[in-house]
Amino acid sequence: MSRRLCARRTEGVDKNIWVEFTKLAADYNAVNLGQGFPDFPPPKFVQDAFCEALRGGPMMHQYTRAFGHPRLVETLSRFFSRIVGHEIDPLEEILVTVGAYQALFSAFQALVDEGDEVIIVEPFFDCYQPMVRMAGGKAVYVPLRPKAAGGGAVLSSGDWVLNPEELRSKITPRTKAIVINTPNNPLGKVYKIEELQMIADLCIKHDMLCVSDEVYEWLTYDGAKHVKIASLPGMRERTITVGSAGKTFSATGWKVGWAMGSGKLIKRLKAMHQMSVFDCATAAQEAVAQGFEREYEVFGTPESYFLQLPAMLYHKRNKLAACLQSVGLQPIVPEGGYFIIADISSIKVDSRDLSTEDEPYDFKFVKWLIKEKGLATIPVSAFYSPGHSKEFDKYIRFCFVKEDSTLDAAEDILRNFIQ
Amino acid sequence: MGIFRTLTSNLTVIRLSSVRNNKIIMARRLHASRTDGVDKNVWVEFTKLAADYKAVNLGQGFPDFSPPKFVQDAFCNAVSGGFQMHQYTRAFGHPPLVKNMAKFFSRIVGHEIDPFEDILVTVGAYQALFSAFQALIDEGDEVIIVEPFFDCYQPMVKMAGGKAVYVPLRPKADGAILSSGDWVLNPKELESKITPSTKAIVINTPNNPLGKVYKTEELQMIADLCIKHDMLCISDEVYEWLTYDGAKHVKIASLPGMWERTITVGSGGKTFSATGWKVGWAIGAGHIIKHMKTIHQNTVYHCATAAQEAVAQGFEREYEVFGTPESYFLQLPAMLYHKRNKLAACLQSVGLQPIMPEGGYFMIADISSVKVDLNDKRTEGESYDFRFVKWLTKEKGLATIPVSAFYSPEHSKEFDKYIRFCFVKEDSTLDAAGDILRKWSQAQ
């Protein structure tokens, strides 16, 4: 092709840390606390539901309703209406997508235009930035910062906060939306109601939309409460709430997600959806529907997977945090989510052992840790904008949603090399 | 700059007054301009109509029978196959699947397809098409679409900032038009549509809705133009196994000079009669697939694991039995051949004139000789075939799709006397459709 082959929208969005680091972990057979997926199966009741769906006759193998399998959207509507305290219309206010990822993509494509600015709170799940860019938007960043603790170490994700003045200063007449993620990846922060109220006030005052990524909504620890910003006054009509069956049911490979919001917003996401994937897989949606029906019945009881999973992960979190502490890595204990980040500044690594590429320190450290010690993690500066990554290049991210045997193996490695 | 400042300060004023009036509305434009004019969708409309009227549904293209047992079993096994089957797999395609597809298709095209560089697995062929247009079409690029076309090509080109340029297949002038093979491109007409801005051409073979299976010489003509004018080719081959009457499916990517400029799109759903699995793919030269991967990793990123494992096993099994009577890729077209003939005979007997498809899922029929009083105020102003299809759904309980939906606005008036039937249905469904048609024709 003598002319230019690829479209301009592919520029600057081609690098992807997951592709790079997943491959590295695989190449070195590392103990993998890197990518965020459980190395245990989903609960039996959803696995059974999937098998049952597959044996459910010809229609389970053919196209279903493009915007969401009827049984699934009805169940999601029933389940979440009870939580938010108002009726969510299953056909108008819910769009089922191929994972939360495609819900985010649809939201940005539907709502962000050339020249729109989108505020992204850092550290951020890395896909927000290329998605904003691909939609023609400009990402504007505002970081969560550790509170200046009085002489003590910063120990919890709750200590990382937004500066309201700083946030306000980033808003311009071009600001279309703000993206928040609670519980947060990678930090684990669970935004408190007053923090969300502060953001909501700004959204309303400046007529901004809010994209709220809540994939880890059931995973809160130490009594932290997940709050839906869409439930605050004035926010319902301007918020897209994104959810994930993969994270909800420990089945990331099912790729069933959703966006919920007011009909006039969802209508635009539907338009994008029908131009990109059109339908989502039928049997998986049927299985997720059954999962939510079951959880609706046992909600709040000890049977509920939405209580059992965070209870199980709480112990794993504590186990890993204790280990990291004992070897001199300083964990920021997460109030929610799948991950724990740790400060690596006190670990001395011979600079001759680190790569000479021009990349942030944490990238070099993580690569060294994979290659030399066989332990895979993710560098946290990958979750920061280029402008701020130098401030935050001394943290690495661990996923603790793993079998105890995996966590034990990781601990052995850490104890062995950090004397 | 001055205008911009004035406009933005006006914007601020509007917003403040909305808030003061206690009206929580978005004062500015809510949605991105790319969502304009693309929300109408013929499938959403007609699927709903068929459901509302409980019509015998020969409309949307999906089988009302099950996939073959061996792939259903493969899916069940995958779902019971340990934790990894429920978690993320490789973003660009599950390794067993891309390896099996590379092996399978390399043997067909006669050269090595690299499983990791030359294949991208997508959420159905639909998302492969989307990724191709997003990756390769820029603002101002022109894309030639051969009509009649699967309707998504046009909005996808538009969403990518491109301009669709149409060139129709036309019935040959001489003799009766009985077969899809009688619909051809005019090479001069095609060449006249090419400009320096033409980036690509989209072809679909076997074709939806017509059923045309392009012959080698027809593809060669297109290939010559692609090479001469340095164009890409997007070849939608989802119905590749479904050819009848000895018609041979030819991959344009296998013609000299075409591998490096063609994206071939395929579908697990159409291949294994499992449209609800949503596993598709794009196969092409690595330097092109690379850009589609970039789009893919920013849109859906991963495709579902267990479904890919099942399709991988499907291809593995088919690789072993290829060309033998065991092969589903021979059994399915053989079965559909009979259904095609059955439906064609029925349509003929009631005065609808079918165009016999050489391949694919569908048959179109000429409705001009049918006299019907379409006195429905609600459909006034719509094209004739749209009105006819709605009438047929509501009054007779038979759902089909109007063929002008597969044409550009500029040509749809020429082709508004055809409706499309899907014959990939249980015999009982086809019989029910036959009964409706017979009763109707007897009543006339």
CSV table of C-alpha atoms in Angstrom, one decimal, chain A residues 19-337:
chain,number,residue,atom,x,y,z
A,19,VAL,CA,-0.4,-7.6,26.0
A,20,GLU,CA,3.2,-6.8,27.0
A,21,PHE,CA,3.1,-8.0,30.6
A,22,THR,CA,0.8,-10.9,30.1
A,23,LYS,CA,3.2,-12.3,27.5
A,24,LEU,CA,6.2,-11.7,29.8
A,25,ALA,CA,4.5,-13.5,32.7
A,26,ALA,CA,3.8,-16.4,30.4
A,27,ASP,CA,7.2,-16.5,28.9
A,28,TYR,CA,8.9,-16.7,32.3
A,29,ASN,CA,6.3,-19.0,33.9
A,30,ALA,CA,6.0,-16.5,36.6
A,31,VAL,CA,3.7,-16.8,39.6
A,32,ASN,CA,1.1,-14.4,38.3
A,33,LEU,CA,-0.3,-11.7,40.6
A,34,GLY,CA,-0.4,-9.4,37.5
A,35,GLN,CA,-3.5,-9.5,35.4
A,36,GLY,CA,-6.8,-9.2,37.3
A,37,PHE,CA,-8.6,-12.5,37.0
A,38,PRO,CA,-9.3,-15.2,39.6
A,39,ASP,CA,-7.4,-18.5,39.3
A,40,PHE,CA,-10.3,-20.3,40.8
A,41,PRO,CA,-13.6,-21.1,39.1
A,42,PRO,CA,-16.9,-19.2,39.3
A,43,PRO,CA,-19.4,-20.5,41.9
A,44,LYS,CA,-21.0,-23.8,41.0
A,45,PHE,CA,-24.5,-22.3,40.6
A,46,VAL,CA,-23.5,-20.1,37.7
A,47,GLN,CA,-21.4,-22.8,36.1
A,48,ASP,CA,-24.4,-25.1,36.3
A,49,ALA,CA,-26.6,-22.3,34.9
A,50,PHE,CA,-24.2,-22.0,31.9
A,51,CYS,CA,-24.3,-25.8,31.2
A,52,GLU,CA,-28.0,-25.8,31.5
A,53,ALA,CA,-28.4,-22.9,29.1
A,54,LEU,CA,-26.3,-24.7,26.5
A,55,ARG,CA,-28.7,-27.7,26.7
A,56,GLY,CA,-31.7,-25.4,26.6
A,57,GLY,CA,-32.7,-26.0,23.0
A,58,PRO,CA,-31.9,-24.4,19.6
A,59,MET,CA,-32.8,-20.8,20.6
A,60,MET,CA,-30.0,-20.8,23.2
A,61,HIS,CA,-27.5,-21.1,20.4
A,62,GLN,CA,-29.0,-18.4,18.1
A,63,TYR,CA,-29.2,-14.6,18.2
A,64,THR,CA,-31.0,-13.0,21.1
A,65,ARG,CA,-32.3,-9.4,21.5
A,66,ALA,CA,-29.5,-7.1,20.4
A,67,PHE,CA,-29.6,-4.8,23.4
A,68,GLY,CA,-29.7,-7.6,26.0
A,69,HIS,CA,-31.3,-11.0,26.4
A,70,PRO,CA,-34.8,-10.3,27.8
A,71,ARG,CA,-34.4,-12.6,30.8
A,72,LEU,CA,-31.1,-10.9,31.7
A,73,VAL,CA,-32.3,-7.3,31.4
A,74,GLU,CA,-35.4,-8.1,33.3
A,75,THR,CA,-33.5,-9.7,36.1
A,76,LEU,CA,-30.9,-6.9,36.2
A,77,SER,CA,-33.7,-4.4,36.4
A,78,ARG,CA,-35.4,-6.2,39.3
A,79,PHE,CA,-32.2,-6.7,41.1
A,80,PHE,CA,-30.8,-3.2,40.8
A,81,SER,CA,-34.1,-1.4,41.1
A,82,ARG,CA,-34.3,-2.8,44.6
A,83,ILE,CA,-30.8,-1.6,45.4
A,84,VAL,CA,-31.2,2.0,44.0
A,85,GLY,CA,-34.8,2.4,45.2
A,86,HIS,CA,-36.4,3.3,41.9
A,87,GLU,CA,-37.6,1.5,38.8
A,88,ILE,CA,-34.9,0.8,36.2
A,89,ASP,CA,-36.6,0.1,32.8
A,90,PRO,CA,-35.1,-3.1,31.5
A,91,LEU,CA,-35.6,-2.3,27.9
A,92,GLU,CA,-34.8,1.4,27.9
A,93,GLU,CA,-32.3,1.9,30.7
A,94,ILE,CA,-30.0,-1.2,30.3
A,95,LEU,CA,-27.6,-2.2,27.6
A,96,VAL,CA,-25.9,-5.5,27.8
A,97,THR,CA,-22.3,-5.5,26.4
A,98,VAL,CA,-19.4,-7.7,25.7
A,99,GLY,CA,-17.9,-7.2,29.2
A,100,ALA,CA,-17.8,-3.9,31.0
A,101,TYR,CA,-15.0,-3.0,28.5
A,102,GLN,CA,-17.4,-2.7,25.7
A,103,ALA,CA,-19.8,-0.7,27.9
A,104,LEU,CA,-17.1,1.8,28.5
A,105,PHE,CA,-16.3,1.9,24.7
A,106,SER,CA,-19.9,2.4,23.8
A,107,ALA,CA,-20.3,5.2,26.4
A,108,PHE,CA,-17.2,7.1,25.1
A,109,GLN,CA,-18.2,6.7,21.5
A,110,ALA,CA,-21.8,7.7,22.2
A,111,LEU,CA,-21.1,10.7,24.3
A,112,VAL,CA,-17.6,12.1,23.5
A,113,ASP,CA,-17.0,14.2,20.4
A,114,GLU,CA,-14.1,15.8,18.7
A,115,GLY,CA,-12.7,18.4,21.1
A,116,ASP,CA,-14.7,17.3,24.2
A,117,GLU,CA,-12.6,17.1,27.4
A,118,VAL,CA,-13.0,14.2,29.7
A,119,ILE,CA,-11.7,14.3,33.3
A,120,ILE,CA,-10.1,11.1,34.4
A,121,VAL,CA,-9.3,10.6,38.0
A,122,GLU,CA,-5.8,8.9,38.4
A,123,PRO,CA,-4.8,6.3,39.0
A,124,PHE,CA,-7.1,5.0,36.3
A,125,PHE,CA,-7.8,1.7,34.6
A,126,ASP,CA,-5.7,2.3,31.6
A,127,CYS,CA,-8.3,1.8,28.9
A,128,TYR,CA,-10.1,5.1,29.7
A,129,GLN,CA,-7.4,7.2,28.1
A,130,PRO,CA,-7.2,5.5,24.7
A,131,MET,CA,-11.0,5.2,24.5
A,132,VAL,CA,-11.4,8.9,25.1
A,133,ARG,CA,-8.7,9.6,22.5
A,134,MET,CA,-10.3,7.3,19.9
A,135,ALA,CA,-13.6,9.2,20.4
A,136,GLY,CA,-11.8,12.4,19.5
A,137,GLY,CA,-11.8,13.6,23.1
A,138,LYS,CA,-9.0,15.1,25.2
A,139,ALA,CA,-8.2,13.5,28.5
A,140,VAL,CA,-7.6,15.8,31.5
A,141,TYR,CA,-6.2,14.2,34.6
A,142,VAL,CA,-6.6,14.8,38.2
A,143,PRO,CA,-4.8,12.6,40.7
A,144,LEU,CA,-5.9,11.0,43.9
A,145,ARG,CA,-3.1,12.0,46.4
A,146,PRO,CA,-2.1,10.5,49.7
A,147,LYS,CA,-3.3,12.7,52.5
A,148,ALA,CA,-0.3,14.4,54.2
A,149,ALA,CA,-0.4,12.1,57.2
A,150,GLY,CA,0.9,13.6,60.5
A,151,GLY,CA,4.2,11.8,60.7
A,152,GLY,CA,2.7,8.4,60.1
A,153,ALA,CA,2.8,6.2,57.0
A,154,VAL,CA,0.0,6.2,54.5
A,155,LEU,CA,-1.7,2.9,55.1
A,156,SER,CA,-5.1,2.7,53.5
A,157,SER,CA,-6.6,3.5,50.1
A,158,GLY,CA,-9.0,5.7,52.0
A,159,ASP,CA,-6.1,8.1,52.7
A,160,TRP,CA,-5.9,8.9,49.0
A,161,VAL,CA,-8.2,11.7,48.2
A,162,LEU,CA,-9.1,14.3,45.5
A,163,ASN,CA,-8.5,17.9,46.1
A,164,PRO,CA,-11.8,19.6,45.3
A,165,GLU,CA,-10.0,22.9,44.3
A,166,GLU,CA,-7.7,21.0,42.0
A,167,LEU,CA,-10.6,19.1,40.4
A,168,ARG,CA,-12.6,22.3,39.9
A,169,SER,CA,-9.6,23.9,38.3
A,170,LYS,CA,-9.6,21.2,35.6
A,171,ILE,CA,-13.1,22.0,34.4
A,172,THR,CA,-13.5,24.1,31.3
A,173,PRO,CA,-16.5,24.9,29.1
A,174,ARG,CA,-15.3,21.9,27.0
A,175,THR,CA,-15.5,19.4,29.8
A,176,LYS,CA,-18.1,16.8,28.7
A,177,ALA,CA,-17.7,14.1,31.4
A,178,ILE,CA,-15.8,12.8,34.3
A,179,VAL,CA,-14.8,9.1,34.7
A,180,ILE,CA,-14.7,7.6,38.2
A,181,ASN,CA,-14.0,4.0,39.2
A,182,THR,CA,-15.2,2.8,42.6
A,183,PRO,CA,-14.0,0.5,44.0
A,184,ASN,CA,-10.9,1.7,42.2
A,185,ASN,CA,-8.4,-0.2,40.2
A,186,PRO,CA,-5.5,-0.2,41.1
A,187,LEU,CA,-5.7,1.6,44.4
A,188,GLY,CA,-8.7,-0.1,45.9
A,189,LYS,CA,-10.3,3.2,47.0
A,190,VAL,CA,-14.0,3.1,47.8
A,191,TYR,CA,-15.3,6.6,47.4
A,192,LYS,CA,-17.3,7.8,50.4
A,193,ILE,CA,-20.6,9.4,49.9
A,194,GLU,CA,-19.3,12.9,50.6
A,195,GLU,CA,-16.6,12.5,48.1
A,196,LEU,CA,-19.1,11.4,45.5
A,197,GLN,CA,-21.4,14.3,46.5
A,198,MET,CA,-18.5,16.7,45.8
A,199,ILE,CA,-18.1,15.3,42.3
A,200,ALA,CA,-21.9,15.2,41.8
A,201,ASP,CA,-22.2,18.9,42.7
A,202,LEU,CA,-19.6,19.8,40.1
A,203,CYS,CA,-21.3,17.6,37.5
A,204,ILE,CA,-24.6,19.4,38.1
A,205,LYS,CA,-23.1,22.9,38.3
A,206,HIS,CA,-21.0,22.4,35.1
A,207,ASP,CA,-23.5,20.3,33.3
A,208,MET,CA,-21.2,17.3,32.9
A,209,LEU,CA,-21.8,13.6,32.5
A,210,CYS,CA,-20.4,11.0,34.7
A,211,VAL,CA,-19.2,7.6,33.7
A,212,SER,CA,-19.0,5.4,36.8
A,213,ASP,CA,-17.1,2.2,36.4
A,214,GLU,CA,-18.4,0.0,39.3
A,215,VAL,CA,-17.2,-3.5,38.2
A,216,TYR,CA,-15.9,-4.3,41.7
A,217,GLU,CA,-19.1,-3.1,43.4
A,218,TRP,CA,-19.5,-6.2,45.6
A,219,LEU,CA,-15.9,-6.2,46.8
A,220,THR,CA,-15.6,-3.9,49.8
A,221,TYR,CA,-13.8,-4.7,53.0
A,222,ASP,CA,-13.6,-3.3,56.5
A,223,GLY,CA,-17.1,-2.1,56.4
A,224,ALA,CA,-16.6,0.2,53.5
A,225,LYS,CA,-19.9,0.8,51.7
A,226,HIS,CA,-20.1,1.0,47.9
A,227,VAL,CA,-22.2,4.0,46.9
A,228,LYS,CA,-23.7,4.5,43.4
A,229,ILE,CA,-23.2,8.1,42.3
A,230,ALA,CA,-26.2,7.7,40.0
A,231,SER,CA,-28.3,7.5,43.2
A,232,LEU,CA,-27.4,11.0,44.3
A,233,PRO,CA,-30.0,13.7,43.5
A,234,GLY,CA,-29.7,15.1,40.0
A,235,MET,CA,-27.2,12.4,38.9
A,236,ARG,CA,-29.5,9.8,37.5
A,237,GLU,CA,-30.1,11.7,34.2
A,238,ARG,CA,-26.4,12.3,33.7
A,239,THR,CA,-24.6,9.1,34.8
A,240,ILE,CA,-23.7,5.9,33.0
A,241,THR,CA,-23.1,3.1,35.5
A,242,VAL,CA,-20.9,0.2,34.2
A,243,GLY,CA,-21.0,-3.3,35.6
A,244,SER,CA,-19.4,-6.6,35.0
A,245,ALA,CA,-20.7,-10.2,35.3
A,246,GLY,CA,-17.1,-11.3,35.0
A,247,LYS,CA,-16.1,-9.5,38.2
A,248,THR,CA,-19.4,-10.2,39.9
A,249,PHE,CA,-19.3,-13.9,39.4
A,250,SER,CA,-15.6,-14.5,39.1
A,251,ALA,CA,-16.0,-15.4,35.4
A,252,THR,CA,-13.9,-12.9,33.5
A,253,GLY,CA,-13.9,-15.2,30.5
A,254,TRP,CA,-17.7,-14.9,30.0
A,255,LYS,CA,-17.5,-11.3,28.8
A,256,VAL,CA,-21.0,-10.2,29.8
A,257,GLY,CA,-21.2,-6.6,31.1
A,258,TRP,CA,-23.7,-3.8,31.1
A,259,ALA,CA,-24.3,-0.1,31.1
A,260,MET,CA,-27.2,1.4,33.0
A,261,GLY,CA,-28.5,4.9,32.8
A,262,SER,CA,-31.3,7.2,31.7
A,263,GLY,CA,-33.1,6.2,28.5
A,264,LYS,CA,-31.9,9.2,26.6
A,265,LEU,CA,-28.3,8.3,27.3
A,266,ILE,CA,-28.6,4.6,26.8
A,267,LYS,CA,-30.3,5.1,23.5
A,268,ARG,CA,-27.1,6.6,22.2
A,269,LEU,CA,-25.0,3.8,23.6
A,270,LYS,CA,-27.4,1.4,21.8
A,271,ALA,CA,-26.7,3.1,18.5
A,272,MET,CA,-23.0,2.5,19.0
A,273,HIS,CA,-23.6,-1.0,20.1
A,274,GLN,CA,-25.6,-1.9,17.1
A,275,MET,CA,-22.8,-0.6,14.9
A,276,SER,CA,-20.0,-2.5,16.5
A,277,VAL,CA,-21.0,-5.9,17.9
A,278,PHE,CA,-24.8,-5.8,17.5
A,279,ASP,CA,-25.7,-8.8,19.7
A,280,CYS,CA,-24.0,-10.4,22.7
A,281,ALA,CA,-23.7,-14.2,23.1
A,282,THR,CA,-27.0,-15.8,24.2
A,283,ALA,CA,-26.2,-18.7,26.5
A,284,ALA,CA,-23.8,-16.7,28.6
A,285,GLN,CA,-26.4,-14.0,29.2
A,286,GLU,CA,-28.9,-16.7,30.1
A,287,ALA,CA,-26.5,-18.0,32.7
A,288,VAL,CA,-25.8,-14.5,34.2
A,289,ALA,CA,-29.6,-14.0,34.3
A,290,GLN,CA,-30.0,-17.1,36.4
A,291,GLY,CA,-27.1,-16.0,38.6
A,292,PHE,CA,-28.8,-12.8,39.4
A,293,GLU,CA,-32.2,-14.5,40.0
A,294,ARG,CA,-30.5,-16.7,42.5
A,295,GLU,CA,-28.7,-13.8,44.2
A,296,TYR,CA,-32.0,-11.8,44.3
A,297,GLU,CA,-33.5,-14.5,46.4
A,298,VAL,CA,-30.6,-14.8,48.8
A,299,PHE,CA,-29.5,-11.2,48.9
A,300,GLY,CA,-28.2,-10.2,52.3
A,301,THR,CA,-28.1,-13.8,53.6
A,302,PRO,CA,-25.0,-15.9,54.2
A,303,GLU,CA,-25.9,-17.8,51.1
A,304,SER,CA,-25.2,-14.8,48.9
A,305,TYR,CA,-22.1,-15.0,46.7
A,306,PHE,CA,-22.0,-11.2,47.0
A,307,LEU,CA,-21.2,-11.6,50.7
A,308,GLN,CA,-19.2,-14.8,50.5
A,309,LEU,CA,-16.8,-13.5,47.8
A,310,PRO,CA,-15.7,-10.4,49.6
A,311,ALA,CA,-15.4,-12.3,52.9
A,312,MET,CA,-13.1,-14.8,51.2
A,313,LEU,CA,-11.1,-12.0,49.5
A,314,TYR,CA,-10.8,-10.1,52.7
A,315,HIS,CA,-8.6,-12.9,54.1
A,316,LYS,CA,-6.5,-13.1,51.0
A,317,ARG,CA,-6.0,-9.4,51.1
A,318,ASN,CA,-4.9,-9.5,54.7
A,319,LYS,CA,-2.6,-12.4,54.0
A,320,LEU,CA,-0.9,-10.7,51.1
A,321,ALA,CA,-0.7,-7.3,52.9
A,322,ALA,CA,0.9,-8.9,55.9
A,323,CYS,CA,3.5,-10.7,53.8
A,324,LEU,CA,4.3,-7.5,51.8
A,325,GLN,CA,4.8,-5.6,55.1
A,326,SER,CA,7.0,-8.3,56.5
A,327,VAL,CA,9.5,-8.0,53.6
A,328,GLY,CA,9.7,-4.2,53.6
A,329,LEU,CA,7.2,-3.5,50.8
A,330,GLN,CA,4.7,-1.0,52.1
A,331,PRO,CA,1.2,-2.0,51.0
A,332,ILE,CA,-1.6,0.5,50.7
A,333,VAL,CA,-4.4,-1.6,52.2
A,334,PRO,CA,-7.3,-1.4,49.7
A,335,GLU,CA,-10.9,-0.8,51.0
A,336,GLY,CA,-12.2,-2.6,48.0
A,337,GLY,CA,-11.5,-4.4,44.7
